[in-house]
Amino acid sequence: AQSVTQLGSHVSVSEGALVLLRCNYSSSVPPYLFWYVQYPNQGLQLLLKYTSAATLVKGINGFEAEFKKSETSFHLTKPSAHMSDAAEYFCAVSVPGGYQKVTFGIGTKLQVIP
Amino acid sequence: ETGVTQSPTHLIKTRGQQVTLRCSSQSGHNTVSWYQQALGQGPQFIFQYYREEENGRGNFPPRFSGLQFPNYSSELNVNALELDDSALYLCASSRGTSGSTDTQYFGPGTRLTVL
């Protein structure tokens, strides 16, 4: 079975500072990995996904993530935080074959301080 | 292109009652998945439907059931509601199945409160 662990349920950064949200995965087969963002009272929006192509994945809103097999990590970064980045971020994993079951982490709430 | 819509947005039920939640998939999508998101938690996979057949299920009891219709809209039914069923229920649609990498597009969710 696959799983993800998000380190830090709350992260605070200053506006303009680097954003780093951590995610480690566990999977018995090469996984697909995702980062989603959820704004208050809204559904989830896909930021980016890794599907075994390039290990550095660029997403929307200036976010990117790097797949590191040796570290079983898929951390999300953004060079400069903006106030509008304040939201909850979910790392998720699925595996090829069968049906598309996506397993989510517990989420990291990002606070951006002006 | 119309996005994923869900109804109702909010719902209050009492323990033991039954509830039906509805989802309209994005145009051209034949797969729908349902998730339960409890307060402060990540979404938990309930089940997935592909072309009107359930083709995957998470760790939820049989009182959680679903339907997918020929137009690919979907329902989630929960019988004998329990207090712990209070959550945000999310529907997501996508184009394919079989572990595809197709992006799942999420609706805004239905907030269910069980008293």
PDB file of N, CA, C and O in Angstrom, chain B residues 47-114:
ATOM      1  N   PHE B  47     -14.592   5.592  -2.969  1.00  0.00           N
ATOM      2  CA  PHE B  47     -14.671   4.678  -4.106  1.00  0.00           C
ATOM      3  C   PHE B  47     -14.580   5.448  -5.409  1.00  0.00           C
ATOM      4  O   PHE B  47     -14.610   6.674  -5.442  1.00  0.00           O
ATOM      5  N   GLN B  48     -14.437   4.657  -6.494  1.00  0.00           N
ATOM      6  CA  GLN B  48     -14.324   5.237  -7.832  1.00  0.00           C
ATOM      7  C   GLN B  48     -15.273   4.504  -8.773  1.00  0.00           C
ATOM      8  O   GLN B  48     -15.452   3.284  -8.670  1.00  0.00           O
ATOM      9  N   TYR B  49     -15.872   5.238  -9.689  1.00  0.00           N
ATOM     10  CA  TYR B  49     -16.735   4.668 -10.713  1.00  0.00           C
ATOM     11  C   TYR B  49     -16.178   4.984 -12.089  1.00  0.00           C
ATOM     12  O   TYR B  49     -15.725   6.107 -12.356  1.00  0.00           O
ATOM     13  N   TYR B  50     -16.243   3.971 -12.940  1.00  0.00           N
ATOM     14  CA  TYR B  50     -15.815   4.128 -14.330  1.00  0.00           C
ATOM     15  C   TYR B  50     -16.913   3.541 -15.208  1.00  0.00           C
ATOM     16  O   TYR B  50     -17.247   2.359 -15.079  1.00  0.00           O
ATOM     17  N   ARG B  51     -17.471   4.365 -16.058  1.00  0.00           N
ATOM     18  CA  ARG B  51     -18.534   3.926 -16.974  1.00  0.00           C
ATOM     19  C   ARG B  51     -19.610   3.148 -16.233  1.00  0.00           C
ATOM     20  O   ARG B  51     -19.974   2.028 -16.607  1.00  0.00           O
ATOM     21  N   GLU B  52     -20.091   3.731 -15.155  1.00  0.00           N
ATOM     22  CA  GLU B  52     -21.234   3.253 -14.365  1.00  0.00           C
ATOM     23  C   GLU B  52     -20.928   2.040 -13.488  1.00  0.00           C
ATOM     24  O   GLU B  52     -21.847   1.514 -12.836  1.00  0.00           O
ATOM     25  N   GLU B  53     -19.692   1.585 -13.436  1.00  0.00           N
ATOM     26  CA  GLU B  53     -19.339   0.451 -12.594  1.00  0.00           C
ATOM     27  C   GLU B  53     -18.347   0.881 -11.516  1.00  0.00           C
ATOM     28  O   GLU B  53     -17.401   1.627 -11.804  1.00  0.00           O
ATOM     29  N   GLU B  54     -18.534   0.385 -10.298  1.00  0.00           N
ATOM     30  CA  GLU B  54     -17.553   0.649  -9.247  1.00  0.00           C
ATOM     31  C   GLU B  54     -16.314  -0.179  -9.556  1.00  0.00           C
ATOM     32  O   GLU B  54     -16.393  -1.412  -9.683  1.00  0.00           O
ATOM     33  N   ASN B  55     -15.160   0.459  -9.644  1.00  0.00           N
ATOM     34  CA  ASN B  55     -13.941  -0.278  -9.969  1.00  0.00           C
ATOM     35  C   ASN B  55     -12.852  -0.089  -8.923  1.00  0.00           C
ATOM     36  O   ASN B  55     -11.704  -0.437  -9.158  1.00  0.00           O
ATOM     37  N   GLY B  56     -13.215   0.424  -7.770  1.00  0.00           N
ATOM     38  CA  GLY B  56     -12.247   0.538  -6.691  1.00  0.00           C
ATOM     39  C   GLY B  56     -12.917   1.104  -5.460  1.00  0.00           C
ATOM     40  O   GLY B  56     -13.825   1.929  -5.566  1.00  0.00           O
ATOM     41  N   ARG B  57     -12.488   0.653  -4.292  1.00  0.00           N
ATOM     42  CA  ARG B  57     -13.115   1.066  -3.053  1.00  0.00           C
ATOM     43  C   ARG B  57     -12.072   1.189  -1.965  1.00  0.00           C
ATOM     44  O   ARG B  57     -11.159   0.361  -1.869  1.00  0.00           O
ATOM     45  N   GLY B  58     -12.215   2.199  -1.150  1.00  0.00           N
ATOM     46  CA  GLY B  58     -11.341   2.377   0.005  1.00  0.00           C
ATOM     47  C   GLY B  58     -11.906   1.665   1.212  1.00  0.00           C
ATOM     48  O   GLY B  58     -12.824   0.842   1.115  1.00  0.00           O
ATOM     49  N   ASN B  59     -11.388   1.992   2.380  1.00  0.00           N
ATOM     50  CA  ASN B  59     -11.758   1.313   3.611  1.00  0.00           C
ATOM     51  C   ASN B  59     -13.000   1.949   4.241  1.00  0.00           C
ATOM     52  O   ASN B  59     -12.944   2.519   5.334  1.00  0.00           O
ATOM     53  N   PHE B  60     -14.117   1.857   3.540  1.00  0.00           N
ATOM     54  CA  PHE B  60     -15.386   2.389   4.035  1.00  0.00           C
ATOM     55  C   PHE B  60     -16.415   1.267   4.058  1.00  0.00           C
ATOM     56  O   PHE B  60     -16.409   0.395   3.189  1.00  0.00           O
ATOM     57  N   PRO B  61     -17.326   1.289   5.055  1.00  0.00           N
ATOM     58  CA  PRO B  61     -18.314   0.208   5.176  1.00  0.00           C
ATOM     59  C   PRO B  61     -19.349   0.259   4.053  1.00  0.00           C
ATOM     60  O   PRO B  61     -19.481   1.267   3.363  1.00  0.00           O
ATOM     61  N   PRO B  62     -20.103  -0.831   3.895  1.00  0.00           N
ATOM     62  CA  PRO B  62     -21.081  -0.933   2.805  1.00  0.00           C
ATOM     63  C   PRO B  62     -22.194   0.101   2.874  1.00  0.00           C
ATOM     64  O   PRO B  62     -22.882   0.330   1.866  1.00  0.00           O
ATOM     65  N   ARG B  63     -22.389   0.733   4.035  1.00  0.00           N
ATOM     66  CA  ARG B  63     -23.453   1.733   4.084  1.00  0.00           C
ATOM     67  C   ARG B  63     -23.100   2.974   3.250  1.00  0.00           C
ATOM     68  O   ARG B  63     -23.943   3.837   3.033  1.00  0.00           O
ATOM     69  N   PHE B  64     -21.850   3.037   2.787  1.00  0.00           N
ATOM     70  CA  PHE B  64     -21.451   4.047   1.799  1.00  0.00           C
ATOM     71  C   PHE B  64     -21.593   3.385   0.422  1.00  0.00           C
ATOM     72  O   PHE B  64     -20.902   2.394   0.122  1.00  0.00           O
ATOM     73  N   SER B  65     -22.478   3.902  -0.378  1.00  0.00           N
ATOM     74  CA  SER B  65     -22.677   3.334  -1.710  1.00  0.00           C
ATOM     75  C   SER B  65     -22.792   4.452  -2.725  1.00  0.00           C
ATOM     76  O   SER B  65     -22.978   5.623  -2.368  1.00  0.00           O
ATOM     77  N   GLY B  66     -22.691   4.064  -3.989  1.00  0.00           N
ATOM     78  CA  GLY B  66     -22.728   5.099  -5.017  1.00  0.00           C
ATOM     79  C   GLY B  66     -23.376   4.621  -6.297  1.00  0.00           C
ATOM     80  O   GLY B  66     -23.697   3.443  -6.470  1.00  0.00           O
ATOM     81  N   LEU B  67     -23.570   5.580  -7.169  1.00  0.00           N
ATOM     82  CA  LEU B  67     -24.082   5.315  -8.505  1.00  0.00           C
ATOM     83  C   LEU B  67     -23.401   6.269  -9.474  1.00  0.00           C
ATOM     84  O   LEU B  67     -23.086   7.412  -9.111  1.00  0.00           O
ATOM     85  N   GLN B  68     -23.204   5.796 -10.690  1.00  0.00           N
ATOM     86  CA  GLN B  68     -22.785   6.697 -11.768  1.00  0.00           C
ATOM     87  C   GLN B  68     -23.787   6.501 -12.903  1.00  0.00           C
ATOM     88  O   GLN B  68     -24.140   5.366 -13.251  1.00  0.00           O
ATOM     89  N   PHE B  69     -24.251   7.579 -13.483  1.00  0.00           N
ATOM     90  CA  PHE B  69     -25.292   7.536 -14.483  1.00  0.00           C
ATOM     91  C   PHE B  69     -24.704   7.627 -15.887  1.00  0.00           C
ATOM     92  O   PHE B  69     -23.536   7.979 -16.060  1.00  0.00           O
ATOM     93  N   PRO B  70     -25.507   7.303 -16.911  1.00  0.00           N
ATOM     94  CA  PRO B  70     -24.994   7.334 -18.296  1.00  0.00           C
ATOM     95  C   PRO B  70     -24.393   8.673 -18.696  1.00  0.00           C
ATOM     96  O   PRO B  70     -23.507   8.713 -19.555  1.00  0.00           O
ATOM     97  N   ASN B  71     -24.859   9.745 -18.102  1.00  0.00           N
ATOM     98  CA  ASN B  71     -24.259  11.046 -18.433  1.00  0.00           C
ATOM     99  C   ASN B  71     -23.049  11.343 -17.552  1.00  0.00           C
ATOM    100  O   ASN B  71     -22.533  12.456 -17.558  1.00  0.00           O
ATOM    101  N   TYR B  72     -22.613  10.312 -16.784  1.00  0.00           N
ATOM    102  CA  TYR B  72     -21.433  10.358 -15.924  1.00  0.00           C
ATOM    103  C   TYR B  72     -21.604  11.226 -14.691  1.00  0.00           C
ATOM    104  O   TYR B  72     -20.621  11.423 -13.958  1.00  0.00           O
ATOM    105  N   SER B  73     -22.817  11.703 -14.419  1.00  0.00           N
ATOM    106  CA  SER B  73     -23.048  12.307 -13.116  1.00  0.00           C
ATOM    107  C   SER B  73     -23.067  11.181 -12.081  1.00  0.00           C
ATOM    108  O   SER B  73     -23.148   9.996 -12.436  1.00  0.00           O
ATOM    109  N   SER B  74     -22.995  11.547 -10.818  1.00  0.00           N
ATOM    110  CA  SER B  74     -22.799  10.519  -9.794  1.00  0.00           C
ATOM    111  C   SER B  74     -23.503  10.885  -8.507  1.00  0.00           C
ATOM    112  O   SER B  74     -23.792  12.066  -8.248  1.00  0.00           O
ATOM    113  N   GLU B  75     -23.807   9.859  -7.715  1.00  0.00           N
ATOM    114  CA  GLU B  75     -24.365  10.053  -6.380  1.00  0.00           C
ATOM    115  C   GLU B  75     -23.550   9.275  -5.369  1.00  0.00           C
ATOM    116  O   GLU B  75     -23.018   8.204  -5.672  1.00  0.00           O
ATOM    117  N   LEU B  76     -23.465   9.839  -4.177  1.00  0.00           N
ATOM    118  CA  LEU B  76     -22.921   9.137  -3.019  1.00  0.00           C
ATOM    119  C   LEU B  76     -24.064   9.016  -2.015  1.00  0.00           C
ATOM    120  O   LEU B  76     -24.665  10.029  -1.652  1.00  0.00           O
ATOM    121  N   ASN B  77     -24.360   7.801  -1.595  1.00  0.00           N
ATOM    122  CA  ASN B  77     -25.413   7.557  -0.616  1.00  0.00           C
ATOM    123  C   ASN B  77     -24.788   7.021   0.674  1.00  0.00           C
ATOM    124  O   ASN B  77     -23.914   6.151   0.621  1.00  0.00           O
ATOM    125  N   VAL B  78     -25.226   7.562   1.775  1.00  0.00           N
ATOM    126  CA  VAL B  78     -24.766   7.077   3.072  1.00  0.00           C
ATOM    127  C   VAL B  78     -25.995   6.749   3.913  1.00  0.00           C
ATOM    128  O   VAL B  78     -26.846   7.611   4.145  1.00  0.00           O
ATOM    129  N   ASN B  79     -26.082   5.489   4.342  1.00  0.00           N
ATOM    130  CA  ASN B  79     -27.198   5.045   5.187  1.00  0.00           C
ATOM    131  C   ASN B  79     -26.783   5.051   6.652  1.00  0.00           C
ATOM    132  O   ASN B  79     -25.591   5.019   6.973  1.00  0.00           O
ATOM    133  N   ALA B  80     -27.793   5.043   7.521  1.00  0.00           N
ATOM    134  CA  ALA B  80     -27.549   4.933   8.960  1.00  0.00           C
ATOM    135  C   ALA B  80     -26.434   5.866   9.418  1.00  0.00           C
ATOM    136  O   ALA B  80     -25.406   5.437   9.946  1.00  0.00           O
ATOM    137  N   LEU B  81     -26.616   7.138   9.172  1.00  0.00           N
ATOM    138  CA  LEU B  81     -25.578   8.124   9.465  1.00  0.00           C
ATOM    139  C   LEU B  81     -25.101   8.058  10.909  1.00  0.00           C
ATOM    140  O   LEU B  81     -25.890   7.871  11.847  1.00  0.00           O
ATOM    141  N   GLU B  82     -23.782   8.229  11.056  1.00  0.00           N
ATOM    142  CA  GLU B  82     -23.156   8.288  12.374  1.00  0.00           C
ATOM    143  C   GLU B  82     -22.513   9.669  12.545  1.00  0.00           C
ATOM    144  O   GLU B  82     -22.237  10.361  11.560  1.00  0.00           O
ATOM    145  N   LEU B  83     -22.260  10.022  13.799  1.00  0.00           N
ATOM    146  CA  LEU B  83     -21.675  11.337  14.071  1.00  0.00           C
ATOM    147  C   LEU B  83     -20.341  11.524  13.324  1.00  0.00           C
ATOM    148  O   LEU B  83     -20.044  12.607  12.824  1.00  0.00           O
ATOM    149  N   ASP B  84     -19.565  10.431  13.233  1.00  0.00           N
ATOM    150  CA  ASP B  84     -18.255  10.506  12.584  1.00  0.00           C
ATOM    151  C   ASP B  84     -18.338  10.690  11.070  1.00  0.00           C
ATOM    152  O   ASP B  84     -17.312  10.882  10.410  1.00  0.00           O
ATOM    153  N   ASP B  85     -19.535  10.618  10.522  1.00  0.00           N
ATOM    154  CA  ASP B  85     -19.699  10.856   9.084  1.00  0.00           C
ATOM    155  C   ASP B  85     -19.677  12.344   8.761  1.00  0.00           C
ATOM    156  O   ASP B  85     -19.653  12.722   7.581  1.00  0.00           O
ATOM    157  N   SER B  86     -19.699  13.175   9.779  1.00  0.00           N
ATOM    158  CA  SER B  86     -19.613  14.628   9.553  1.00  0.00           C
ATOM    159  C   SER B  86     -18.281  14.953   8.895  1.00  0.00           C
ATOM    160  O   SER B  86     -17.211  14.643   9.440  1.00  0.00           O
ATOM    161  N   ALA B  87     -18.332  15.556   7.724  1.00  0.00           N
ATOM    162  CA  ALA B  87     -17.116  15.809   6.952  1.00  0.00           C
ATOM    163  C   ALA B  87     -17.462  16.595   5.700  1.00  0.00           C
ATOM    164  O   ALA B  87     -18.631  16.831   5.396  1.00  0.00           O
ATOM    165  N   LEU B  88     -16.404  16.967   4.975  1.00  0.00           N
ATOM    166  CA  LEU B  88     -16.557  17.528   3.630  1.00  0.00           C
ATOM    167  C   LEU B  88     -16.418  16.369   2.651  1.00  0.00           C
ATOM    168  O   LEU B  88     -15.445  15.618   2.704  1.00  0.00           O
ATOM    169  N   TYR B  89     -17.401  16.204   1.791  1.00  0.00           N
ATOM    170  CA  TYR B  89     -17.363  15.135   0.808  1.00  0.00           C
ATOM    171  C   TYR B  89     -17.023  15.736  -0.560  1.00  0.00           C
ATOM    172  O   TYR B  89     -17.728  16.610  -1.061  1.00  0.00           O
ATOM    173  N   LEU B  90     -15.947  15.228  -1.115  1.00  0.00           N
ATOM    174  CA  LEU B  90     -15.425  15.753  -2.371  1.00  0.00           C
ATOM    175  C   LEU B  90     -15.614  14.748  -3.495  1.00  0.00           C
ATOM    176  O   LEU B  90     -15.383  13.557  -3.323  1.00  0.00           O
ATOM    177  N   CYS B  91     -16.004  15.269  -4.613  1.00  0.00           N
ATOM    178  CA  CYS B  91     -16.129  14.481  -5.830  1.00  0.00           C
ATOM    179  C   CYS B  91     -15.035  14.951  -6.788  1.00  0.00           C
ATOM    180  O   CYS B  91     -14.719  16.137  -6.835  1.00  0.00           O
ATOM    181  N   ALA B  92     -14.441  14.013  -7.511  1.00  0.00           N
ATOM    182  CA  ALA B  92     -13.411  14.366  -8.485  1.00  0.00           C
ATOM    183  C   ALA B  92     -13.650  13.582  -9.762  1.00  0.00           C
ATOM    184  O   ALA B  92     -13.917  12.378  -9.707  1.00  0.00           O
ATOM    185  N   SER B  93     -13.536  14.233 -10.897  1.00  0.00           N
ATOM    186  CA  SER B  93     -13.709  13.528 -12.165  1.00  0.00           C
ATOM    187  C   SER B  93     -12.424  13.563 -12.973  1.00  0.00           C
ATOM    188  O   SER B  93     -11.574  14.454 -12.799  1.00  0.00           O
ATOM    189  N   SER B  94     -12.271  12.560 -13.834  1.00  0.00           N
ATOM    190  CA  SER B  94     -11.093  12.485 -14.696  1.00  0.00           C
ATOM    191  C   SER B  94     -11.477  11.746 -15.970  1.00  0.00           C
ATOM    192  O   SER B  94     -12.542  11.143 -16.065  1.00  0.00           O
ATOM    193  N   ARG B  95     -10.562  11.773 -16.927  1.00  0.00           N
ATOM    194  CA  ARG B  95     -10.880  11.208 -18.244  1.00  0.00           C
ATOM    195  C   ARG B  95     -10.757   9.696 -18.286  1.00  0.00           C
ATOM    196  O   ARG B  95     -11.479   9.026 -18.997  1.00  0.00           O
ATOM    197  N   GLY B  96      -9.760   9.140 -17.550  1.00  0.00           N
ATOM    198  CA  GLY B  96      -9.475   7.730 -17.728  1.00  0.00           C
ATOM    199  C   GLY B  96      -9.530   6.939 -16.452  1.00  0.00           C
ATOM    200  O   GLY B  96      -9.998   7.399 -15.422  1.00  0.00           O
ATOM    201  N   THR B  97      -8.993   5.719 -16.508  1.00  0.00           N
ATOM    202  CA  THR B  97      -8.983   4.852 -15.344  1.00  0.00           C
ATOM    203  C   THR B  97      -7.758   3.966 -15.438  1.00  0.00           C
ATOM    204  O   THR B  97      -6.819   4.245 -16.133  1.00  0.00           O
ATOM    205  N   SER B  98      -7.752   2.850 -14.711  1.00  0.00           N
ATOM    206  CA  SER B  98      -6.649   1.887 -14.720  1.00  0.00           C
ATOM    207  C   SER B  98      -5.337   2.550 -14.334  1.00  0.00           C
ATOM    208  O   SER B  98      -4.310   2.317 -14.965  1.00  0.00           O
ATOM    209  N   GLY B  99      -5.399   3.303 -13.232  1.00  0.00           N
ATOM    210  CA  GLY B  99      -4.169   3.888 -12.730  1.00  0.00           C
ATOM    211  C   GLY B  99      -3.580   4.911 -13.656  1.00  0.00           C
ATOM    212  O   GLY B  99      -2.383   5.145 -13.663  1.00  0.00           O
ATOM    213  N   SER B 100      -4.392   5.538 -14.453  1.00  0.00           N
ATOM    214  CA  SER B 100      -3.863   6.532 -15.384  1.00  0.00           C
ATOM    215  C   SER B 100      -3.350   7.743 -14.630  1.00  0.00           C
ATOM    216  O   SER B 100      -3.623   7.931 -13.462  1.00  0.00           O
ATOM    217  N   THR B 101      -2.606   8.528 -15.332  1.00  0.00           N
ATOM    218  CA  THR B 101      -2.064   9.741 -14.733  1.00  0.00           C
ATOM    219  C   THR B 101      -2.959  10.944 -14.989  1.00  0.00           C
ATOM    220  O   THR B 101      -2.570  12.067 -14.732  1.00  0.00           O
ATOM    221  N   ASP B 102      -4.138  10.687 -15.528  1.00  0.00           N
ATOM    222  CA  ASP B 102      -5.033  11.807 -15.797  1.00  0.00           C
ATOM    223  C   ASP B 102      -5.315  12.594 -14.533  1.00  0.00           C
ATOM    224  O   ASP B 102      -5.534  12.024 -13.467  1.00  0.00           O
ATOM    225  N   THR B 103      -5.334  13.865 -14.673  1.00  0.00           N
ATOM    226  CA  THR B 103      -5.590  14.750 -13.541  1.00  0.00           C
ATOM    227  C   THR B 103      -7.024  14.584 -13.055  1.00  0.00           C
ATOM    228  O   THR B 103      -7.956  14.508 -13.849  1.00  0.00           O
ATOM    229  N   GLN B 104      -7.188  14.516 -11.740  1.00  0.00           N
ATOM    230  CA  GLN B 104      -8.518  14.523 -11.143  1.00  0.00           C
ATOM    231  C   GLN B 104      -8.906  15.962 -10.857  1.00  0.00           C
ATOM    232  O   GLN B 104      -8.149  16.691 -10.213  1.00  0.00           O
ATOM    233  N   TYR B 105     -10.067  16.350 -11.319  1.00  0.00           N
ATOM    234  CA  TYR B 105     -10.589  17.696 -11.092  1.00  0.00           C
ATOM    235  C   TYR B 105     -11.649  17.616  -9.996  1.00  0.00           C
ATOM    236  O   TYR B 105     -12.618  16.872 -10.116  1.00  0.00           O
ATOM    237  N   PHE B 106     -11.433  18.409  -8.953  1.00  0.00           N
ATOM    238  CA  PHE B 106     -12.291  18.329  -7.778  1.00  0.00           C
ATOM    239  C   PHE B 106     -13.398  19.373  -7.811  1.00  0.00           C
ATOM    240  O   PHE B 106     -13.202  20.509  -8.263  1.00  0.00           O
ATOM    241  N   GLY B 107     -14.535  18.978  -7.276  1.00  0.00           N
ATOM    242  CA  GLY B 107     -15.608  19.922  -7.034  1.00  0.00           C
ATOM    243  C   GLY B 107     -15.387  20.630  -5.716  1.00  0.00           C
ATOM    244  O   GLY B 107     -14.456  20.308  -4.973  1.00  0.00           O
ATOM    245  N   PRO B 108     -16.259  21.594  -5.385  1.00  0.00           N
ATOM    246  CA  PRO B 108     -16.095  22.378  -4.159  1.00  0.00           C
ATOM    247  C   PRO B 108     -16.482  21.622  -2.901  1.00  0.00           C
ATOM    248  O   PRO B 108     -16.149  22.062  -1.790  1.00  0.00           O
ATOM    249  N   GLY B 109     -17.160  20.492  -3.053  1.00  0.00           N
ATOM    250  CA  GLY B 109     -17.499  19.689  -1.893  1.00  0.00           C
ATOM    251  C   GLY B 109     -18.873  19.959  -1.317  1.00  0.00           C
ATOM    252  O   GLY B 109     -19.489  20.999  -1.572  1.00  0.00           O
ATOM    253  N   THR B 110     -19.367  18.979  -0.560  1.00  0.00           N
ATOM    254  CA  THR B 110     -20.598  19.112   0.231  1.00  0.00           C
ATOM    255  C   THR B 110     -20.213  18.942   1.686  1.00  0.00           C
ATOM    256  O   THR B 110     -19.619  17.934   2.062  1.00  0.00           O
ATOM    257  N   ARG B 111     -20.557  19.924   2.500  1.00  0.00           N
ATOM    258  CA  ARG B 111     -20.274  19.856   3.938  1.00  0.00           C
ATOM    259  C   ARG B 111     -21.457  19.192   4.618  1.00  0.00           C
ATOM    260  O   ARG B 111     -22.552  19.741   4.648  1.00  0.00           O
ATOM    261  N   LEU B 112     -21.247  17.986   5.156  1.00  0.00           N
ATOM    262  CA  LEU B 112     -22.300  17.236   5.851  1.00  0.00           C
ATOM    263  C   LEU B 112     -22.064  17.316   7.355  1.00  0.00           C
ATOM    264  O   LEU B 112     -20.957  17.023   7.832  1.00  0.00           O
ATOM    265  N   THR B 113     -23.077  17.706   8.063  1.00  0.00           N
ATOM    266  CA  THR B 113     -23.040  17.721   9.528  1.00  0.00           C
ATOM    267  C   THR B 113     -24.076  16.748  10.039  1.00  0.00           C
ATOM    268  O   THR B 113     -25.250  16.830   9.658  1.00  0.00           O
ATOM    269  N   VAL B 114     -23.646  15.820  10.899  1.00  0.00           N
ATOM    270  CA  VAL B 114     -24.558  14.840  11.495  1.00  0.00           C
ATOM    271  C   VAL B 114     -24.695  15.159  12.984  1.00  0.00           C
ATOM    272  O   VAL B 114     -23.699  15.211  13.714  1.00  0.00           O
TER     273      VAL B 114
END
